[in-house]
Amino acid sequence: MSGRLAGKVALVTGSTLGIGAAIARLFVREGARVVLNSHLHDDAARRIADELGSERALFVQADVADPPAVQAMVDHAGARFGAIDVLVNNAGRNFFNDPLALTPDDWRRCMAVDLEGAWHCTRAVLPGMLAQGAGSVINIASVHGHKIIPGCFPYPVAKHALIGMTRALGLQYAAQGLRVNSISPGLILTEAIEASFAASADPAAERAKQADLLPCKRIGQPEEVAYTALFLASDEARFINAADILIDGGRSQLYHE
């Protein structure tokens, strides 16, 4: 352990699986005390909490779309570990549909989790960060916040807005020592992606097809996103603010499909 986050307290939402879990594990290895979060207290939550141990990690169940629950989570974290230095807004859900087939409830839930949830969490930690004159907020956006894929509405709307919020808040609080940045992953081999491959008619062929679309001819790993979050969370990135970092193997720069 190199201790790049030694002495820091981090809250990582949606951190029981996939990218969020990879970030939580890496942050603990680098010396942080980490508040784990999910809207469910399920087997995945229990596994990662047990793995990381109660001295370095605390699991708090909370729906990021519920502001009182978010504030209670931040208060609980503060009572246990102290003020939060790093917030990673990773919690999110995929909502892909034809615009006219989308129900009002699905629209509201997409915005409530993928956009408003990040704001609720940021709003809850801002007073503590401002009081200590330092803090790093990292929003997990998406390549969908840069490029549009038909049939994926309204997810790209939320992710475009999340990147906009990143820039606005980063500039708003820069002079007070806060940094707000985002990461936009492309295709990353999470449990959800593995499940989608497994549900296809030929999982191996589908995996190979998706890998072949990428310039590097392989699918990204959650740890590769986690290391970028680690850099942004650390003092090494103290002059990076209101920025978005694409992690997609170069896919979004291709001229054609």
Tab-separated table of C-alpha atoms in Angstrom:
chain	number	residue	atom	x	y	z
A	1	MET	CA	0.000	0.000	0.000
A	2	SER	CA	1.471	3.328	-1.065
A	3	GLY	CA	-0.985	5.375	0.996
A	4	ARG	CA	-2.020	7.817	-1.691
A	5	LEU	CA	-5.252	8.406	0.257
A	6	ALA	CA	-3.841	8.019	3.755
A	7	GLY	CA	-5.933	9.909	6.286
A	8	LYS	CA	-8.805	10.571	3.891
A	9	VAL	CA	-12.433	9.563	4.259
A	10	ALA	CA	-14.279	8.620	1.071
A	11	LEU	CA	-17.936	7.971	0.336
A	12	VAL	CA	-18.518	5.801	-2.732
A	13	THR	CA	-22.139	5.364	-3.742
A	14	GLY	CA	-23.262	2.244	-5.569
A	15	SER	CA	-20.138	0.516	-4.281
A	16	THR	CA	-21.140	-3.114	-3.744
A	17	LEU	CA	-20.593	-4.277	-7.340
A	18	GLY	CA	-18.817	-3.313	-10.546
A	19	ILE	CA	-16.952	-0.038	-10.865
A	20	GLY	CA	-18.047	1.205	-7.446
A	21	ALA	CA	-16.754	-1.910	-5.688
A	22	ALA	CA	-13.433	-1.675	-7.548
A	23	ILE	CA	-13.074	1.958	-6.453
A	24	ALA	CA	-13.897	1.120	-2.826
A	25	ARG	CA	-11.362	-1.727	-2.726
A	26	LEU	CA	-8.607	0.397	-4.240
A	27	PHE	CA	-9.311	3.344	-1.947
A	28	VAL	CA	-9.028	1.102	1.117
A	29	ARG	CA	-5.761	-0.352	-0.183
A	30	GLU	CA	-4.463	3.205	-0.576
A	31	GLY	CA	-5.193	4.118	3.018
A	32	ALA	CA	-8.665	5.658	2.954
A	33	ARG	CA	-11.536	4.838	5.224
A	34	VAL	CA	-14.471	4.163	2.919
A	35	VAL	CA	-18.210	4.477	3.336
A	36	LEU	CA	-19.858	1.832	1.157
A	37	ASN	CA	-23.362	2.378	-0.145
A	38	SER	CA	-26.204	0.712	-1.996
A	39	HIS	CA	-29.978	1.059	-2.029
A	40	LEU	CA	-30.061	-2.620	-1.033
A	41	HIS	CA	-28.567	-4.404	1.949
A	42	ASP	CA	-28.089	-7.634	0.038
A	43	ASP	CA	-25.479	-10.387	-0.272
A	44	ALA	CA	-23.214	-8.177	-2.396
A	45	ALA	CA	-23.245	-5.492	0.294
A	46	ARG	CA	-22.461	-7.989	3.029
A	47	ARG	CA	-19.638	-9.569	1.015
A	48	ILE	CA	-17.723	-6.369	0.327
A	49	ALA	CA	-18.289	-5.041	3.854
A	50	ASP	CA	-16.871	-8.273	5.281
A	51	GLU	CA	-14.003	-8.244	2.779
A	52	LEU	CA	-12.871	-4.705	3.597
A	53	GLY	CA	-13.425	-4.991	7.342
A	54	SER	CA	-15.113	-2.748	9.861
A	55	GLU	CA	-11.972	-0.778	10.735
A	56	ARG	CA	-11.597	0.621	7.212
A	57	ALA	CA	-15.113	0.374	5.768
A	58	LEU	CA	-18.681	1.144	6.786
A	59	PHE	CA	-21.746	0.078	4.800
A	60	VAL	CA	-24.749	2.404	4.837
A	61	GLN	CA	-27.929	1.507	2.993
A	62	ALA	CA	-29.487	4.552	1.329
A	63	ASP	CA	-31.300	5.414	-1.883
A	64	VAL	CA	-29.437	8.374	-3.388
A	65	ALA	CA	-32.735	9.597	-4.835
A	66	ASP	CA	-33.986	10.220	-1.275
A	67	PRO	CA	-32.422	13.435	0.159
A	68	PRO	CA	-33.204	12.679	3.840
A	69	ALA	CA	-31.686	9.204	3.475
A	70	VAL	CA	-28.578	10.725	1.875
A	71	GLN	CA	-28.187	13.260	4.669
A	72	ALA	CA	-28.599	10.513	7.265
A	73	MET	CA	-25.886	8.505	5.488
A	74	VAL	CA	-23.469	11.445	5.509
A	75	ASP	CA	-24.237	12.138	9.171
A	76	HIS	CA	-23.634	8.479	10.049
A	77	ALA	CA	-20.366	8.490	8.121
A	78	GLY	CA	-19.243	11.661	9.871
A	79	ALA	CA	-19.999	10.242	13.292
A	80	ARG	CA	-17.943	7.132	12.498
A	81	PHE	CA	-15.022	8.395	10.423
A	82	GLY	CA	-15.169	12.195	10.427
A	83	ALA	CA	-15.748	14.676	7.610
A	84	ILE	CA	-15.790	13.297	4.091
A	85	ASP	CA	-12.808	14.278	1.942
A	86	VAL	CA	-13.762	12.416	-1.232
A	87	LEU	CA	-17.178	11.702	-2.735
A	88	VAL	CA	-17.562	9.333	-5.662
A	89	ASN	CA	-21.041	9.541	-7.171
A	90	ASN	CA	-21.171	6.138	-8.816
A	91	ALA	CA	-24.738	4.996	-8.094
A	92	GLY	CA	-26.815	4.802	-11.246
A	93	ARG	CA	-29.217	2.785	-13.319
A	94	ASN	CA	-29.489	2.086	-17.032
A	95	PHE	CA	-32.699	3.329	-18.631
A	96	PHE	CA	-32.732	2.555	-22.358
A	97	ASN	CA	-35.948	2.975	-24.328
A	98	ASP	CA	-37.697	4.489	-27.295
A	99	PRO	CA	-38.672	8.029	-26.254
A	100	LEU	CA	-42.391	7.543	-26.932
A	101	ALA	CA	-42.426	4.160	-25.172
A	102	LEU	CA	-40.842	5.628	-22.039
A	103	THR	CA	-43.219	5.995	-19.102
A	104	PRO	CA	-43.254	9.156	-16.969
A	105	ASP	CA	-42.192	7.057	-13.980
A	106	ASP	CA	-39.147	5.714	-15.856
A	107	TRP	CA	-38.142	9.258	-16.859
A	108	ARG	CA	-38.436	10.446	-13.285
A	109	ARG	CA	-36.533	7.480	-11.861
A	110	CYS	CA	-33.702	7.877	-14.381
A	111	MET	CA	-33.245	11.543	-13.504
A	112	ALA	CA	-33.755	10.914	-9.784
A	113	VAL	CA	-30.953	8.332	-9.599
A	114	ASP	CA	-28.513	9.193	-12.389
A	115	LEU	CA	-28.574	12.977	-12.038
A	116	GLU	CA	-30.368	14.174	-8.929
A	117	GLY	CA	-28.807	11.457	-6.770
A	118	ALA	CA	-25.356	12.834	-7.510
A	119	TRP	CA	-26.557	16.303	-6.546
A	120	HIS	CA	-28.169	15.096	-3.303
A	121	CYS	CA	-24.914	13.452	-2.233
A	122	THR	CA	-22.800	16.424	-3.286
A	123	ARG	CA	-25.134	18.829	-1.516
A	124	ALA	CA	-24.839	16.776	1.674
A	125	VAL	CA	-21.021	16.764	1.736
A	126	LEU	CA	-20.445	20.341	0.550
A	127	PRO	CA	-20.731	22.053	3.966
A	128	GLY	CA	-18.077	19.787	5.477
A	129	MET	CA	-15.738	20.174	2.523
A	130	LEU	CA	-16.137	23.937	2.531
A	131	ALA	CA	-15.480	24.062	6.268
A	132	GLN	CA	-12.154	22.246	5.843
A	133	GLY	CA	-11.264	24.117	2.652
A	134	ALA	CA	-10.658	20.973	0.620
A	135	GLY	CA	-12.506	18.152	-1.050
A	136	SER	CA	-12.762	16.094	-4.215
A	137	VAL	CA	-16.056	15.100	-5.841
A	138	ILE	CA	-15.867	12.543	-8.637
A	139	ASN	CA	-18.950	11.886	-10.743
A	140	ILE	CA	-19.102	8.663	-12.725
A	141	ALA	CA	-20.673	9.789	-15.980
A	142	SER	CA	-20.495	7.788	-19.240
A	143	VAL	CA	-19.551	7.888	-22.886
A	144	HIS	CA	-23.324	8.328	-23.271
A	145	GLY	CA	-22.655	11.833	-21.958
A	146	HIS	CA	-20.608	12.520	-25.111
A	147	LYS	CA	-22.121	10.404	-27.882
A	148	ILE	CA	-25.697	9.407	-28.634
A	149	ILE	CA	-26.763	5.829	-29.362
A	150	PRO	CA	-30.353	5.607	-30.664
A	151	GLY	CA	-32.636	3.562	-28.450
A	152	CYS	CA	-30.856	4.527	-25.229
A	153	PHE	CA	-33.136	7.394	-24.172
A	154	PRO	CA	-33.184	9.000	-21.573
A	155	TYR	CA	-29.886	7.769	-20.065
A	156	PRO	CA	-27.722	10.088	-22.236
A	157	VAL	CA	-29.802	13.071	-21.132
A	158	ALA	CA	-28.943	12.395	-17.490
A	159	LYS	CA	-25.267	11.788	-18.233
A	160	HIS	CA	-24.885	14.935	-20.349
A	161	ALA	CA	-26.449	16.870	-17.479
A	162	LEU	CA	-24.154	15.186	-14.948
A	163	ILE	CA	-21.096	16.367	-16.866
A	164	GLY	CA	-22.618	19.854	-16.984
A	165	MET	CA	-23.158	19.776	-13.230
A	166	THR	CA	-19.544	18.678	-12.784
A	167	ARG	CA	-18.264	21.707	-14.650
A	168	ALA	CA	-20.642	24.157	-12.971
A	169	LEU	CA	-19.858	23.024	-9.420
A	170	GLY	CA	-16.146	22.695	-10.129
A	171	LEU	CA	-15.972	26.343	-11.122
A	172	GLN	CA	-18.371	27.471	-8.406
A	173	TYR	CA	-16.204	26.157	-5.563
A	174	ALA	CA	-12.692	26.180	-7.032
A	175	ALA	CA	-11.565	29.187	-5.004
A	176	GLN	CA	-12.650	27.444	-1.788
A	177	GLY	CA	-10.365	24.480	-2.379
A	178	LEU	CA	-12.901	22.026	-3.798
A	179	ARG	CA	-12.489	20.051	-7.005
A	180	VAL	CA	-15.323	18.451	-8.982
A	181	ASN	CA	-14.447	16.160	-11.881
A	182	SER	CA	-16.101	13.349	-13.794
A	183	ILE	CA	-15.089	10.083	-15.400
A	184	SER	CA	-16.860	8.773	-18.495
A	185	PRO	CA	-16.382	5.008	-18.848
A	186	GLY	CA	-17.143	3.157	-22.033
A	187	LEU	CA	-17.733	-0.601	-22.127
A	188	ILE	CA	-16.444	-1.997	-18.817
A	189	LEU	CA	-16.660	-5.667	-17.843
A	190	THR	CA	-18.928	-5.361	-14.814
A	191	GLU	CA	-21.327	-7.981	-13.499
A	192	ALA	CA	-24.151	-6.304	-15.427
A	193	ILE	CA	-22.240	-6.540	-18.718
A	194	GLU	CA	-21.320	-10.162	-18.002
A	195	ALA	CA	-25.008	-10.883	-17.436
A	196	SER	CA	-25.959	-9.214	-20.718
A	197	PHE	CA	-23.431	-11.352	-22.577
A	198	ALA	CA	-24.726	-14.482	-20.843
A	199	ALA	CA	-28.293	-13.635	-21.915
A	200	SER	CA	-27.353	-13.448	-25.606
A	201	ALA	CA	-27.772	-16.365	-28.016
A	202	ASP	CA	-23.989	-16.826	-28.282
A	203	PRO	CA	-22.225	-15.213	-25.302
A	204	ALA	CA	-18.704	-15.813	-26.605
A	205	ALA	CA	-19.540	-14.379	-30.008
A	206	GLU	CA	-21.207	-11.328	-28.479
A	207	ARG	CA	-18.229	-10.696	-26.226
A	208	ALA	CA	-15.858	-10.960	-29.189
A	209	LYS	CA	-18.064	-8.661	-31.271
A	210	GLN	CA	-18.071	-5.964	-28.593
A	211	ALA	CA	-14.316	-6.244	-28.051
A	212	ASP	CA	-13.701	-5.935	-31.774
A	213	LEU	CA	-15.495	-2.570	-31.839
A	214	LEU	CA	-12.793	-1.132	-29.585
A	215	PRO	CA	-9.485	0.108	-31.011
A	216	CYS	CA	-7.574	-1.843	-28.355
A	217	LYS	CA	-9.627	-4.999	-29.117
A	218	ARG	CA	-10.488	-5.684	-25.501
A	219	ILE	CA	-13.131	-4.658	-22.995
A	220	GLY	CA	-12.178	-2.421	-20.092
A	221	GLN	CA	-11.865	-3.632	-16.502
A	222	PRO	CA	-13.466	-1.958	-13.449
A	223	GLU	CA	-9.994	-1.527	-11.908
A	224	GLU	CA	-8.972	0.669	-14.839
A	225	VAL	CA	-11.723	3.121	-13.932
A	226	ALA	CA	-10.839	2.809	-10.244
A	227	TYR	CA	-7.235	3.910	-10.795
A	228	THR	CA	-8.433	7.068	-12.523
A	229	ALA	CA	-10.765	7.765	-9.594
A	230	LEU	CA	-7.821	7.219	-7.245
A	231	PHE	CA	-5.761	9.810	-9.108
A	232	LEU	CA	-8.589	12.368	-9.044
A	233	ALA	CA	-9.200	11.702	-5.347
A	234	SER	CA	-5.546	12.158	-4.429
A	235	ASP	CA	-3.568	15.332	-3.934
A	236	GLU	CA	-1.663	14.459	-7.117
A	237	ALA	CA	-4.625	15.861	-9.084
A	238	ARG	CA	-4.982	19.073	-7.109
A	239	PHE	CA	-4.834	21.266	-10.268
A	240	ILE	CA	-7.445	19.217	-12.161
A	241	ASN	CA	-10.926	20.662	-11.823
A	242	ALA	CA	-14.194	20.764	-13.799
A	243	ALA	CA	-12.753	18.126	-16.145
A	244	ASP	CA	-14.143	14.935	-17.652
A	245	ILE	CA	-11.904	11.957	-18.415
A	246	LEU	CA	-13.005	9.437	-21.032
A	247	ILE	CA	-12.085	5.811	-20.339
A	248	ASP	CA	-13.286	3.919	-23.400
A	249	GLY	CA	-10.198	2.535	-25.131
A	250	GLY	CA	-10.477	5.270	-27.768
A	251	ARG	CA	-13.850	4.066	-29.042
A	252	SER	CA	-15.544	7.465	-28.969
A	253	GLN	CA	-12.849	8.937	-31.247
A	254	LEU	CA	-13.536	6.555	-34.135
A	255	TYR	CA	-14.959	8.148	-37.240
A	256	HIS	CA	-17.238	5.211	-38.031
A	257	GLU	CA	-18.893	2.241	-36.312
